[in-house]
PDB file of C-alpha atoms and ligand atoms in Angstrom:
ATOM      1  CA  UNK Z   1     -22.653 -40.998  33.687  1.00  0.00           C
ATOM      2  CA  UNK Z   2     -23.107 -42.570  36.425  1.00  0.00           C
ATOM      3  CA  UNK Z   3     -24.765 -40.223  39.354  1.00  0.00           C
ATOM      4  CA  UNK Z   4     -22.090 -40.267  42.291  1.00  0.00           C
ATOM      5  CA  UNK Z   5     -19.504 -40.320  39.700  1.00  0.00           C
ATOM      6  CA  UNK Z   6     -20.836 -36.318  40.501  1.00  0.00           C
ATOM      7  CA  UNK Z   7     -20.972 -36.311  43.819  1.00  0.00           C
ATOM      8  CA  UNK Z   8     -18.005 -35.074  45.646  1.00  0.00           C
ATOM      9  CA  UNK Z   9     -16.349 -37.041  48.540  1.00  0.00           C
ATOM     10  CA  UNK Z  10     -14.147 -37.325  51.621  1.00  0.00           C
ATOM     11  CA  UNK Z  11     -12.170 -40.246  53.697  1.00  0.00           C
ATOM     12  CA  UNK Z  12     -14.510 -42.101  55.623  1.00  0.00           C
ATOM     13  CA  UNK Z  13     -12.124 -41.500  58.692  1.00  0.00           C
ATOM     14  CA  UNK Z  14      -8.643 -40.327  59.882  1.00  0.00           C
ATOM     15  CA  UNK Z  15      -6.058 -41.821  58.321  1.00  0.00           C
ATOM     16  CA  UNK Z  16      -2.623 -41.525  60.253  1.00  0.00           C
ATOM     17  CA  UNK Z  17       1.514 -41.539  59.031  1.00  0.00           C
ATOM     18  CA  UNK Z  18       4.407 -40.874  60.647  1.00  0.00           C
ATOM     19  CA  UNK Z  19       8.243 -40.900  58.971  1.00  0.00           C
ATOM     20  CA  UNK Z  20      10.628 -37.825  58.186  1.00  0.00           C
ATOM     21  CA  UNK Z  21      11.258 -35.152  55.201  1.00  0.00           C
ATOM     22  CA  UNK Z  22      13.277 -35.059  53.194  1.00  0.00           C
ATOM     23  CA  UNK Z  23      14.270 -31.973  53.421  1.00  0.00           C
ATOM     24  CA  UNK Z  24      14.183 -31.350  56.291  1.00  0.00           C
ATOM     25  CA  UNK Z  25      15.223 -35.261  58.198  1.00  0.00           C
ATOM     26  CA  UNK Z  26      13.522 -34.365  61.094  1.00  0.00           C
ATOM     27  CA  UNK Z  27      10.473 -36.563  62.261  1.00  0.00           C
ATOM     28  CA  UNK Z  28       7.093 -35.374  61.227  1.00  0.00           C
ATOM     29  CA  UNK Z  29       3.346 -36.789  62.190  1.00  0.00           C
ATOM     30  CA  UNK Z  30       0.690 -36.211  59.522  1.00  0.00           C
ATOM     31  CA  UNK Z  31      -2.991 -36.988  59.641  1.00  0.00           C
ATOM     32  CA  UNK Z  32      -5.235 -37.055  56.718  1.00  0.00           C
ATOM     33  CA  UNK Z  33      -9.203 -35.717  58.420  1.00  0.00           C
ATOM     34  CA  UNK Z  34     -12.546 -35.714  56.783  1.00  0.00           C
ATOM     35  CA  UNK Z  35     -14.174 -32.753  55.618  1.00  0.00           C
ATOM     36  CA  UNK Z  36     -17.542 -30.897  55.107  1.00  0.00           C
ATOM     37  CA  UNK Z  37     -19.181 -30.424  51.247  1.00  0.00           C
ATOM     38  CA  UNK Z  38     -16.889 -27.118  49.564  1.00  0.00           C
ATOM     39  CA  UNK Z  39     -14.062 -26.760  51.628  1.00  0.00           C
ATOM     40  CA  UNK Z  40     -11.531 -28.276  49.396  1.00  0.00           C
ATOM     41  CA  UNK Z  41      -8.299 -29.653  50.753  1.00  0.00           C
ATOM     42  CA  UNK Z  42      -6.639 -27.397  53.231  1.00  0.00           C
ATOM     43  CA  UNK Z  43      -3.476 -27.915  55.856  1.00  0.00           C
ATOM     44  CA  UNK Z  44      -3.088 -26.794  58.703  1.00  0.00           C
ATOM     45  CA  UNK Z  45       0.384 -27.645  61.068  1.00  0.00           C
ATOM     46  CA  UNK Z  46      -0.116 -28.768  65.108  1.00  0.00           C
ATOM     47  CA  UNK Z  47       1.756 -26.508  67.206  1.00  0.00           C
ATOM     48  CA  UNK Z  48       3.997 -27.493  69.274  1.00  0.00           C
ATOM     49  CA  UNK Z  49       1.770 -26.317  72.525  1.00  0.00           C
ATOM     50  CA  UNK Z  50      -0.221 -28.837  70.669  1.00  0.00           C
ATOM     51  CA  UNK Z  51      -2.943 -26.461  69.540  1.00  0.00           C
ATOM     52  CA  UNK Z  52      -3.413 -26.352  65.932  1.00  0.00           C
ATOM     53  CA  UNK Z  53      -3.388 -22.854  63.416  1.00  0.00           C
ATOM     54  CA  UNK Z  54      -5.983 -21.661  61.073  1.00  0.00           C
ATOM     55  CA  UNK Z  55      -5.694 -24.572  58.522  1.00  0.00           C
ATOM     56  CA  UNK Z  56      -4.902 -23.066  55.162  1.00  0.00           C
ATOM     57  CA  UNK Z  57      -6.223 -23.759  51.756  1.00  0.00           C
ATOM     58  CA  UNK Z  58      -4.326 -26.424  49.033  1.00  0.00           C
ATOM     59  CA  UNK Z  59      -3.549 -22.930  46.597  1.00  0.00           C
ATOM     60  CA  UNK Z  60      -1.759 -21.892  44.237  1.00  0.00           C
ATOM     61  CA  UNK Z  61      -1.911 -18.489  45.552  1.00  0.00           C
ATOM     62  CA  UNK Z  62      -0.468 -19.192  48.645  1.00  0.00           C
ATOM     63  CA  UNK Z  63       3.015 -21.051  47.479  1.00  0.00           C
ATOM     64  CA  UNK Z  64       5.748 -20.150  49.121  1.00  0.00           C
ATOM     65  CA  UNK Z  65       8.603 -22.124  47.284  1.00  0.00           C
ATOM     66  CA  UNK Z  66       8.737 -24.816  44.719  1.00  0.00           C
ATOM     67  CA  UNK Z  67      11.585 -24.706  45.112  1.00  0.00           C
ATOM     68  CA  UNK Z  68      12.802 -28.314  45.051  1.00  0.00           C
ATOM     69  CA  UNK Z  69       9.476 -29.141  46.925  1.00  0.00           C
ATOM     70  CA  UNK Z  70       5.801 -27.744  46.463  1.00  0.00           C
ATOM     71  CA  UNK Z  71       6.228 -25.040  50.578  1.00  0.00           C
ATOM     72  CA  UNK Z  72       2.989 -23.341  51.227  1.00  0.00           C
ATOM     73  CA  UNK Z  73       2.403 -20.318  53.628  1.00  0.00           C
ATOM     74  CA  UNK Z  74      -0.041 -20.838  56.472  1.00  0.00           C
ATOM     75  CA  UNK Z  75       0.002 -17.605  57.963  1.00  0.00           C
ATOM     76  CA  UNK Z  76       1.743 -16.237  60.952  1.00  0.00           C
ATOM     77  CA  UNK Z  77       5.308 -17.426  59.828  1.00  0.00           C
ATOM     78  CA  UNK Z  78       4.350 -20.639  60.019  1.00  0.00           C
ATOM     79  CA  UNK Z  79       4.263 -22.895  56.502  1.00  0.00           C
ATOM     80  CA  UNK Z  80       4.154 -27.073  54.831  1.00  0.00           C
ATOM     81  CA  UNK Z  81       6.539 -27.999  52.477  1.00  0.00           C
ATOM     82  CA  UNK Z  82       6.838 -31.071  50.716  1.00  0.00           C
ATOM     83  CA  UNK Z  83       2.907 -31.111  50.237  1.00  0.00           C
ATOM     84  CA  UNK Z  84       2.776 -32.650  46.979  1.00  0.00           C
ATOM     85  CA  UNK Z  85       3.287 -36.513  47.572  1.00  0.00           C
ATOM     86  CA  UNK Z  86      -0.157 -36.411  49.336  1.00  0.00           C
ATOM     87  CA  UNK Z  87      -1.904 -34.134  47.805  1.00  0.00           C
ATOM     88  CA  UNK Z  88      -1.684 -36.011  44.878  1.00  0.00           C
ATOM     89  CA  UNK Z  89      -2.782 -39.112  47.048  1.00  0.00           C
ATOM     90  CA  UNK Z  90      -6.267 -36.688  47.126  1.00  0.00           C
ATOM     91  CA  UNK Z  91      -6.582 -35.673  44.070  1.00  0.00           C
ATOM     92  CA  UNK Z  92      -5.998 -38.944  41.910  1.00  0.00           C
ATOM     93  CA  UNK Z  93      -8.204 -40.691  44.301  1.00  0.00           C
ATOM     94  CA  UNK Z  94     -10.818 -38.097  43.636  1.00  0.00           C
ATOM     95  CA  UNK Z  95     -10.669 -36.673  47.202  1.00  0.00           C
ATOM     96  CA  UNK Z  96     -12.989 -33.105  47.353  1.00  0.00           C
ATOM     97  CA  UNK Z  97     -12.821 -32.697  50.672  1.00  0.00           C
ATOM     98  CA  UNK Z  98      -9.792 -32.956  53.498  1.00  0.00           C
ATOM     99  CA  UNK Z  99      -7.145 -31.522  56.292  1.00  0.00           C
ATOM    100  CA  UNK Z 100      -4.197 -32.399  56.240  1.00  0.00           C
ATOM    101  CA  UNK Z 101      -2.465 -31.633  59.269  1.00  0.00           C
ATOM    102  CA  UNK Z 102       0.787 -32.456  60.199  1.00  0.00           C
ATOM    103  CA  UNK Z 103       3.002 -31.742  63.825  1.00  0.00           C
ATOM    104  CA  UNK Z 104       6.439 -30.475  61.669  1.00  0.00           C
ATOM    105  CA  UNK Z 105       7.245 -28.235  59.139  1.00  0.00           C
ATOM    106  CA  UNK Z 106       7.052 -31.299  55.967  1.00  0.00           C
ATOM    107  CA  UNK Z 107       5.776 -33.293  54.723  1.00  0.00           C
ATOM    108  CA  UNK Z 108       6.921 -37.399  55.184  1.00  0.00           C
ATOM    109  CA  UNK Z 109       8.059 -38.734  52.527  1.00  0.00           C
ATOM    110  CA  UNK Z 110       7.713 -42.432  53.129  1.00  0.00           C
ATOM    111  CA  UNK Z 111       8.395 -43.938  50.563  1.00  0.00           C
ATOM    112  CA  UNK Z 112       9.254 -41.428  47.828  1.00  0.00           C
ATOM    113  CA  UNK Z 113       5.727 -41.951  45.901  1.00  0.00           C
ATOM    114  CA  UNK Z 114       2.489 -41.641  46.791  1.00  0.00           C
ATOM    115  CA  UNK Z 115       1.307 -45.045  47.503  1.00  0.00           C
ATOM    116  CA  UNK Z 116       1.301 -45.164  51.149  1.00  0.00           C
ATOM    117  CA  UNK Z 117      -1.074 -42.189  51.983  1.00  0.00           C
ATOM    118  CA  UNK Z 118      -3.163 -44.209  48.981  1.00  0.00           C
ATOM    119  CA  UNK Z 119      -2.831 -47.196  50.209  1.00  0.00           C
ATOM    120  CA  UNK Z 120      -4.255 -45.989  53.595  1.00  0.00           C
ATOM    121  CA  UNK Z 121      -6.299 -43.665  52.138  1.00  0.00           C
ATOM    122  CA  UNK Z 122      -8.658 -47.100  50.240  1.00  0.00           C
ATOM    123  CA  UNK Z 123      -8.145 -49.077  53.417  1.00  0.00           C
ATOM    124  CA  UNK Z 124      -9.992 -46.776  55.243  1.00  0.00           C
ATOM    125  CA  UNK Z 125     -12.031 -45.641  52.487  1.00  0.00           C
ATOM    126  CA  UNK Z 126     -14.353 -42.973  50.719  1.00  0.00           C
ATOM    127  CA  UNK Z 127     -17.436 -40.705  52.528  1.00  0.00           C
ATOM    128  CA  UNK Z 128     -19.540 -39.410  49.332  1.00  0.00           C
ATOM    129  CA  UNK Z 129     -20.862 -36.265  50.294  1.00  0.00           C
ATOM    130  CA  UNK Z 130     -24.537 -34.951  49.234  1.00  0.00           C
ATOM    131  CA  UNK Z 131     -22.891 -32.116  47.043  1.00  0.00           C
ATOM    132  CA  UNK Z 132     -22.268 -31.824  43.616  1.00  0.00           C
ATOM    133  CA  UNK Z 133     -18.546 -32.340  42.717  1.00  0.00           C
ATOM    134  CA  UNK Z 134     -16.940 -28.403  40.616  1.00  0.00           C
ATOM    135  CA  UNK Z 135     -14.654 -29.028  38.211  1.00  0.00           C
ATOM    136  CA  UNK Z 136     -12.601 -26.067  37.103  1.00  0.00           C
ATOM    137  CA  UNK Z 137     -13.333 -26.448  32.722  1.00  0.00           C
ATOM    138  CA  UNK Z 138     -10.611 -25.016  30.613  1.00  0.00           C
ATOM    139  CA  UNK Z 139     -12.061 -22.745  27.812  1.00  0.00           C
ATOM    140  CA  UNK Z 140      -8.940 -21.142  26.479  1.00  0.00           C
ATOM    141  CA  UNK Z 141      -5.188 -22.464  26.039  1.00  0.00           C
ATOM    142  CA  UNK Z 142      -2.458 -21.162  28.666  1.00  0.00           C
ATOM    143  CA  UNK Z 143       0.577 -21.910  28.015  1.00  0.00           C
ATOM    144  CA  UNK Z 144       3.937 -20.814  30.137  1.00  0.00           C
ATOM    145  CA  UNK Z 145       7.906 -21.119  29.021  1.00  0.00           C
ATOM    146  CA  UNK Z 146      11.408 -21.017  30.835  1.00  0.00           C
ATOM    147  CA  UNK Z 147      13.425 -21.664  28.587  1.00  0.00           C
ATOM    148  CA  UNK Z 148      12.918 -25.290  25.463  1.00  0.00           C
ATOM    149  CA  UNK Z 149      10.330 -25.903  28.968  1.00  0.00           C
ATOM    150  CA  UNK Z 150       6.812 -25.492  29.003  1.00  0.00           C
ATOM    151  CA  UNK Z 151       3.522 -26.300  30.682  1.00  0.00           C
ATOM    152  CA  UNK Z 152       0.236 -25.964  28.888  1.00  0.00           C
ATOM    153  CA  UNK Z 153      -3.119 -25.866  29.421  1.00  0.00           C
ATOM    154  CA  UNK Z 154      -6.065 -26.350  26.885  1.00  0.00           C
ATOM    155  CA  UNK Z 155      -9.762 -27.224  26.358  1.00  0.00           C
ATOM    156  CA  UNK Z 156     -10.676 -31.441  26.591  1.00  0.00           C
ATOM    157  CA  UNK Z 157     -13.472 -33.193  26.692  1.00  0.00           C
ATOM    158  CA  UNK Z 158     -11.730 -35.141  29.715  1.00  0.00           C
ATOM    159  CA  UNK Z 159      -9.294 -35.244  32.162  1.00  0.00           C
ATOM    160  CA  UNK Z 160      -5.600 -35.880  30.060  1.00  0.00           C
ATOM    161  CA  UNK Z 161      -1.979 -34.753  31.368  1.00  0.00           C
ATOM    162  CA  UNK Z 162       0.724 -35.105  28.706  1.00  0.00           C
ATOM    163  CA  UNK Z 163       4.127 -35.378  30.286  1.00  0.00           C
ATOM    164  CA  UNK Z 164       7.579 -34.977  28.431  1.00  0.00           C
ATOM    165  CA  UNK Z 165      11.152 -35.406  30.354  1.00  0.00           C
ATOM    166  CA  UNK Z 166      14.133 -34.985  29.020  1.00  0.00           C
ATOM    167  CA  UNK Z 167      17.430 -34.974  31.029  1.00  0.00           C
ATOM    168  CA  UNK Z 168      21.583 -35.759  30.695  1.00  0.00           C
ATOM    169  CA  UNK Z 169      21.352 -38.538  32.434  1.00  0.00           C
ATOM    170  CA  UNK Z 170      21.506 -42.620  30.429  1.00  0.00           C
ATOM    171  CA  UNK Z 171      19.139 -43.961  32.617  1.00  0.00           C
ATOM    172  CA  UNK Z 172      16.689 -41.424  32.072  1.00  0.00           C
ATOM    173  CA  UNK Z 173      17.128 -39.490  28.822  1.00  0.00           C
ATOM    174  CA  UNK Z 174      13.566 -38.421  27.235  1.00  0.00           C
ATOM    175  CA  UNK Z 175      10.681 -40.463  28.274  1.00  0.00           C
ATOM    176  CA  UNK Z 176       7.247 -39.297  27.990  1.00  0.00           C
ATOM    177  CA  UNK Z 177       3.931 -40.283  29.475  1.00  0.00           C
ATOM    178  CA  UNK Z 178      -0.173 -40.064  28.018  1.00  0.00           C
ATOM    179  CA  UNK Z 179      -2.287 -39.980  30.777  1.00  0.00           C
ATOM    180  CA  UNK Z 180      -6.717 -40.075  31.285  1.00  0.00           C
ATOM    181  CA  UNK Z 181      -6.865 -39.492  34.709  1.00  0.00           C
ATOM    182  CA  UNK Z 182      -9.155 -42.436  37.202  1.00  0.00           C
ATOM    183  CA  UNK Z 183      -9.206 -43.261  40.473  1.00  0.00           C
ATOM    184  CA  UNK Z 184      -7.665 -46.340  38.881  1.00  0.00           C
ATOM    185  CA  UNK Z 185      -5.635 -45.608  36.556  1.00  0.00           C
ATOM    186  CA  UNK Z 186      -3.556 -43.529  39.215  1.00  0.00           C
ATOM    187  CA  UNK Z 187      -3.410 -46.958  41.362  1.00  0.00           C
ATOM    188  CA  UNK Z 188      -2.257 -48.445  38.585  1.00  0.00           C
ATOM    189  CA  UNK Z 189      -0.009 -45.944  36.871  1.00  0.00           C
ATOM    190  CA  UNK Z 190       1.386 -43.690  38.917  1.00  0.00           C
ATOM    191  CA  UNK Z 191       1.046 -43.359  42.395  1.00  0.00           C
ATOM    192  CA  UNK Z 192       4.136 -46.461  42.908  1.00  0.00           C
ATOM    193  CA  UNK Z 193       6.883 -43.817  41.395  1.00  0.00           C
ATOM    194  CA  UNK Z 194       8.498 -42.643  43.746  1.00  0.00           C
ATOM    195  CA  UNK Z 195      10.651 -39.547  43.410  1.00  0.00           C
ATOM    196  CA  UNK Z 196      14.532 -39.330  42.016  1.00  0.00           C
ATOM    197  CA  UNK Z 197      17.948 -37.667  43.202  1.00  0.00           C
ATOM    198  CA  UNK Z 198      20.936 -37.127  41.222  1.00  0.00           C
ATOM    199  CA  UNK Z 199      24.385 -38.127  43.174  1.00  0.00           C
ATOM    200  CA  UNK Z 200      25.872 -35.178  41.635  1.00  0.00           C
ATOM    201  CA  UNK Z 201      23.462 -32.917  43.584  1.00  0.00           C
ATOM    202  CA  UNK Z 202      23.339 -34.649  46.378  1.00  0.00           C
ATOM    203  CA  UNK Z 203      26.392 -32.533  48.562  1.00  0.00           C
ATOM    204  CA  UNK Z 204      25.439 -29.284  46.960  1.00  0.00           C
ATOM    205  CA  UNK Z 205      21.761 -29.875  48.094  1.00  0.00           C
ATOM    206  CA  UNK Z 206      23.106 -31.122  51.868  1.00  0.00           C
ATOM    207  CA  UNK Z 207      25.581 -28.369  51.889  1.00  0.00           C
ATOM    208  CA  UNK Z 208      22.421 -25.959  51.647  1.00  0.00           C
ATOM    209  CA  UNK Z 209      20.897 -27.276  54.923  1.00  0.00           C
ATOM    210  CA  UNK Z 210      17.840 -29.664  51.904  1.00  0.00           C
ATOM    211  CA  UNK Z 211      17.850 -33.349  51.125  1.00  0.00           C
ATOM    212  CA  UNK Z 212      19.143 -33.652  54.726  1.00  0.00           C
ATOM    213  CA  UNK Z 213      16.390 -36.955  54.817  1.00  0.00           C
ATOM    214  CA  UNK Z 214      17.121 -38.356  51.550  1.00  0.00           C
ATOM    215  CA  UNK Z 215      18.388 -41.836  51.199  1.00  0.00           C
ATOM    216  CA  UNK Z 216      17.480 -44.789  48.931  1.00  0.00           C
ATOM    217  CA  UNK Z 217      14.410 -45.852  51.992  1.00  0.00           C
ATOM    218  CA  UNK Z 218      12.398 -42.881  50.383  1.00  0.00           C
ATOM    219  CA  UNK Z 219      14.534 -41.913  46.711  1.00  0.00           C
ATOM    220  CA  UNK Z 220      15.871 -42.873  43.637  1.00  0.00           C
ATOM    221  CA  UNK Z 221      19.593 -43.088  43.068  1.00  0.00           C
ATOM    222  CA  UNK Z 222      21.096 -42.061  40.029  1.00  0.00           C
ATOM    223  CA  UNK Z 223      24.357 -42.584  39.424  1.00  0.00           C
ATOM    224  CA  UNK Z 224      26.362 -41.000  35.847  1.00  0.00           C
ATOM    225  CA  UNK Z 225      25.110 -44.287  34.607  1.00  0.00           C
ATOM    226  CA  UNK Z 226      23.259 -46.678  36.970  1.00  0.00           C
ATOM    227  CA  UNK Z 227      20.565 -46.846  39.837  1.00  0.00           C
ATOM    228  CA  UNK Z 228      22.422 -46.978  42.673  1.00  0.00           C
ATOM    229  CA  UNK Z 229      19.025 -48.907  45.007  1.00  0.00           C
ATOM    230  CA  UNK Z 230      19.678 -52.147  45.416  1.00  0.00           C
ATOM    231  CA  UNK Z 231      15.979 -53.241  44.082  1.00  0.00           C
ATOM    232  CA  UNK Z 232      15.705 -50.923  41.143  1.00  0.00           C
ATOM    233  CA  UNK Z 233      12.881 -49.322  39.215  1.00  0.00           C
ATOM    234  CA  UNK Z 234       9.516 -50.380  39.486  1.00  0.00           C
ATOM    235  CA  UNK Z 235       8.599 -49.463  36.052  1.00  0.00           C
ATOM    236  CA  UNK Z 236      11.456 -48.603  33.368  1.00  0.00           C
ATOM    237  CA  UNK Z 237       9.987 -45.467  32.864  1.00  0.00           C
ATOM    238  CA  UNK Z 238       9.659 -44.776  37.131  1.00  0.00           C
ATOM    239  CA  UNK Z 239      11.243 -40.829  36.791  1.00  0.00           C
ATOM    240  CA  UNK Z 240       8.851 -38.921  33.946  1.00  0.00           C
ATOM    241  CA  UNK Z 241       5.446 -41.715  36.232  1.00  0.00           C
ATOM    242  CA  UNK Z 242       7.204 -39.241  39.138  1.00  0.00           C
ATOM    243  CA  UNK Z 243       6.684 -36.604  36.991  1.00  0.00           C
ATOM    244  CA  UNK Z 244       3.371 -37.074  36.589  1.00  0.00           C
ATOM    245  CA  UNK Z 245       2.636 -37.440  40.290  1.00  0.00           C
ATOM    246  CA  UNK Z 246       4.033 -34.261  40.578  1.00  0.00           C
ATOM    247  CA  UNK Z 247       1.616 -32.895  38.602  1.00  0.00           C
ATOM    248  CA  UNK Z 248      -1.659 -34.171  39.663  1.00  0.00           C
ATOM    249  CA  UNK Z 249      -0.310 -32.587  42.938  1.00  0.00           C
ATOM    250  CA  UNK Z 250       1.132 -29.954  42.362  1.00  0.00           C
ATOM    251  CA  UNK Z 251      -2.674 -28.809  39.724  1.00  0.00           C
ATOM    252  CA  UNK Z 252      -4.674 -29.637  42.787  1.00  0.00           C
ATOM    253  CA  UNK Z 253      -3.676 -26.222  44.418  1.00  0.00           C
ATOM    254  CA  UNK Z 254      -6.640 -25.076  41.505  1.00  0.00           C
ATOM    255  CA  UNK Z 255      -8.252 -25.674  44.116  1.00  0.00           C
ATOM    256  CA  UNK Z 256     -11.122 -27.752  42.182  1.00  0.00           C
ATOM    257  CA  UNK Z 257     -10.140 -30.698  39.966  1.00  0.00           C
ATOM    258  CA  UNK Z 258      -8.700 -29.803  36.449  1.00  0.00           C
ATOM    259  CA  UNK Z 259     -11.473 -30.327  33.435  1.00  0.00           C
ATOM    260  CA  UNK Z 260      -8.628 -30.173  30.468  1.00  0.00           C
ATOM    261  CA  UNK Z 261      -4.926 -31.221  29.605  1.00  0.00           C
ATOM    262  CA  UNK Z 262      -2.124 -30.305  31.289  1.00  0.00           C
ATOM    263  CA  UNK Z 263       1.008 -30.790  28.199  1.00  0.00           C
ATOM    264  CA  UNK Z 264       4.494 -30.201  29.633  1.00  0.00           C
ATOM    265  CA  UNK Z 265       7.929 -30.648  28.849  1.00  0.00           C
ATOM    266  CA  UNK Z 266      10.833 -30.526  30.926  1.00  0.00           C
ATOM    267  CA  UNK Z 267       8.711 -29.000  33.601  1.00  0.00           C
ATOM    268  CA  UNK Z 268       8.803 -28.969  37.276  1.00  0.00           C
ATOM    269  CA  UNK Z 269       7.217 -27.689  40.443  1.00  0.00           C
ATOM    270  CA  UNK Z 270       7.763 -24.303  39.500  1.00  0.00           C
ATOM    271  CA  UNK Z 271       6.018 -24.152  35.795  1.00  0.00           C
ATOM    272  CA  UNK Z 272       3.229 -26.017  37.297  1.00  0.00           C
ATOM    273  CA  UNK Z 273       1.569 -23.550  39.540  1.00  0.00           C
ATOM    274  CA  UNK Z 274       3.202 -20.445  36.597  1.00  0.00           C
ATOM    275  CA  UNK Z 275       0.420 -22.494  34.737  1.00  0.00           C
ATOM    276  CA  UNK Z 276      -2.060 -21.820  37.569  1.00  0.00           C
ATOM    277  CA  UNK Z 277      -1.607 -18.996  38.425  1.00  0.00           C
ATOM    278  CA  UNK Z 278      -1.658 -17.780  34.233  1.00  0.00           C
ATOM    279  CA  UNK Z 279      -5.317 -20.051  33.986  1.00  0.00           C
ATOM    280  CA  UNK Z 280      -6.297 -17.410  36.684  1.00  0.00           C
ATOM    281  CA  UNK Z 281      -5.671 -14.015  35.343  1.00  0.00           C
ATOM    282  CA  UNK Z 282      -7.715 -13.933  32.877  1.00  0.00           C
ATOM    283  CA  UNK Z 283     -11.387 -15.094  33.726  1.00  0.00           C
ATOM    284  CA  UNK Z 284     -12.159 -16.064  30.063  1.00  0.00           C
ATOM    285  CA  UNK Z 285      -9.802 -18.721  30.026  1.00  0.00           C
ATOM    286  CA  UNK Z 286     -11.899 -20.975  32.285  1.00  0.00           C
ATOM    287  CA  UNK Z 287     -15.692 -21.407  33.780  1.00  0.00           C
ATOM    288  CA  UNK Z 288     -16.319 -23.018  36.649  1.00  0.00           C
ATOM    289  CA  UNK Z 289     -18.476 -26.658  35.741  1.00  0.00           C
ATOM    290  CA  UNK Z 290     -20.673 -29.188  37.906  1.00  0.00           C
ATOM    291  CA  UNK Z 291     -19.442 -32.604  36.987  1.00  0.00           C
ATOM    292  CA  UNK Z 292     -23.134 -33.408  35.501  1.00  0.00           C
ATOM    293  CA  UNK Z 293     -22.754 -30.351  32.737  1.00  0.00           C
ATOM    294  CA  UNK Z 294     -19.589 -31.697  31.555  1.00  0.00           C
ATOM    295  CA  UNK Z 295     -18.869 -34.835  29.414  1.00  0.00           C
ATOM    296  CA  UNK Z 296     -17.296 -37.318  31.794  1.00  0.00           C
ATOM    297  CA  UNK Z 297     -17.111 -40.779  32.853  1.00  0.00           C
ATOM    298  CA  UNK Z 298     -14.738 -42.911  34.444  1.00  0.00           C
ATOM    299  CA  UNK Z 299     -15.463 -46.124  36.220  1.00  0.00           C
ATOM    300  CA  UNK Z 300     -14.237 -44.215  39.474  1.00  0.00           C
ATOM    301  CA  UNK Z 301     -14.017 -44.922  43.554  1.00  0.00           C
ATOM    302  CA  UNK Z 302     -16.311 -42.627  44.188  1.00  0.00           C
ATOM    303  CA  UNK Z 303     -18.561 -44.989  41.263  1.00  0.00           C
ATOM    304  CA  UNK Z 304     -19.298 -47.170  44.816  1.00  0.00           C
ATOM    305  CA  UNK Z 305     -22.114 -46.703  47.302  1.00  0.00           C
ATOM    306  CA  UNK Z 306     -21.816 -44.664  50.578  1.00  0.00           C
ATOM    307  CA  UNK Z 307     -19.797 -46.069  53.186  1.00  0.00           C
ATOM    308  CA  UNK Z 308     -18.729 -48.740  51.133  1.00  0.00           C
ATOM    309  CA  UNK Z 309     -14.645 -49.958  51.706  1.00  0.00           C
ATOM    310  CA  UNK Z 310     -13.196 -49.274  48.520  1.00  0.00           C
ATOM    311  CA  UNK Z 311     -10.575 -52.067  49.616  1.00  0.00           C
ATOM    312  CA  UNK Z 312     -12.117 -55.004  48.062  1.00  0.00           C
ATOM    313  CA  UNK Z 313     -12.168 -52.399  45.031  1.00  0.00           C
ATOM    314  CA  UNK Z 314      -8.500 -51.584  44.159  1.00  0.00           C
ATOM    315  CA  UNK Z 315      -7.747 -55.714  46.027  1.00  0.00           C
ATOM    316  CA  UNK Z 316      -7.677 -56.645  42.398  1.00  0.00           C
ATOM    317  CA  UNK Z 317      -4.342 -53.301  41.549  1.00  0.00           C
ATOM    318  CA  UNK Z 318      -2.093 -54.890  43.787  1.00  0.00           C
TER     319      UNK Z 318
HETATM  320 ZN1  LIG H 401       7.450 -36.010  44.007  1.00  0.00          ZN
END
């Protein structure tokens, strides 16, 4: 395999975003900053006095809630919500180490996909670090379920997701996507898929203080038989692609990239968190492996020489 795909990376410089929280409706600034080898993805809050909270691992053990979004405990009664899209962008691009800093309680929703994060990270470029990348290699199948919904992590020579959804809505219905991860495939097939919601749920959500920032600018709105967004869908099956985007973000809360296959049916943030905690509940289910011990070879962003901007690499992706 290419030697560089075995090495960790971070982003080359700080990237900044401004937007609103989809649930809070409040303005928020978020930055992603470079971080050292073996630090993983961390998150902190910039407090009203300008100080920073202690960076906290983006880790399944810190999950406070998976209701509508994934919310992480940062200690001292502060938290960060709706982390899944920015974390998906980092994980999907193969960024091992980064610090996310935000000055509000919820990450900005931007256009409802991971693409604005991806574009900014790609524009800024990646920095290859000296240390080897590590993976969580799945050794035994782990399965969790909730009625007919389930999520599975199982041994597999590669990094794959096989995700199926089934909505009682004629514009969504049953959709399945099988995805073999590479950074390039993530950018082409996953990153642009937007979050979605049903008009019938919107009123109750708003009354309970959720979805206050949601609009056609950042969500696909589904009415009984139609999509309300005038521009339509970005993919015919944008819904399952967004669920896959969410799953990539949620599974990054394992702390290291997973080497194996994830399967789910009618899944979501809750089952994704549960399958991780079940995996780590038994040490015989997994092992930590160095990248050069694994048969994983991909046409990766991190195959590029140190310091080279990846923008030209991805220009052909569009
Ligand atoms: Zn999402």
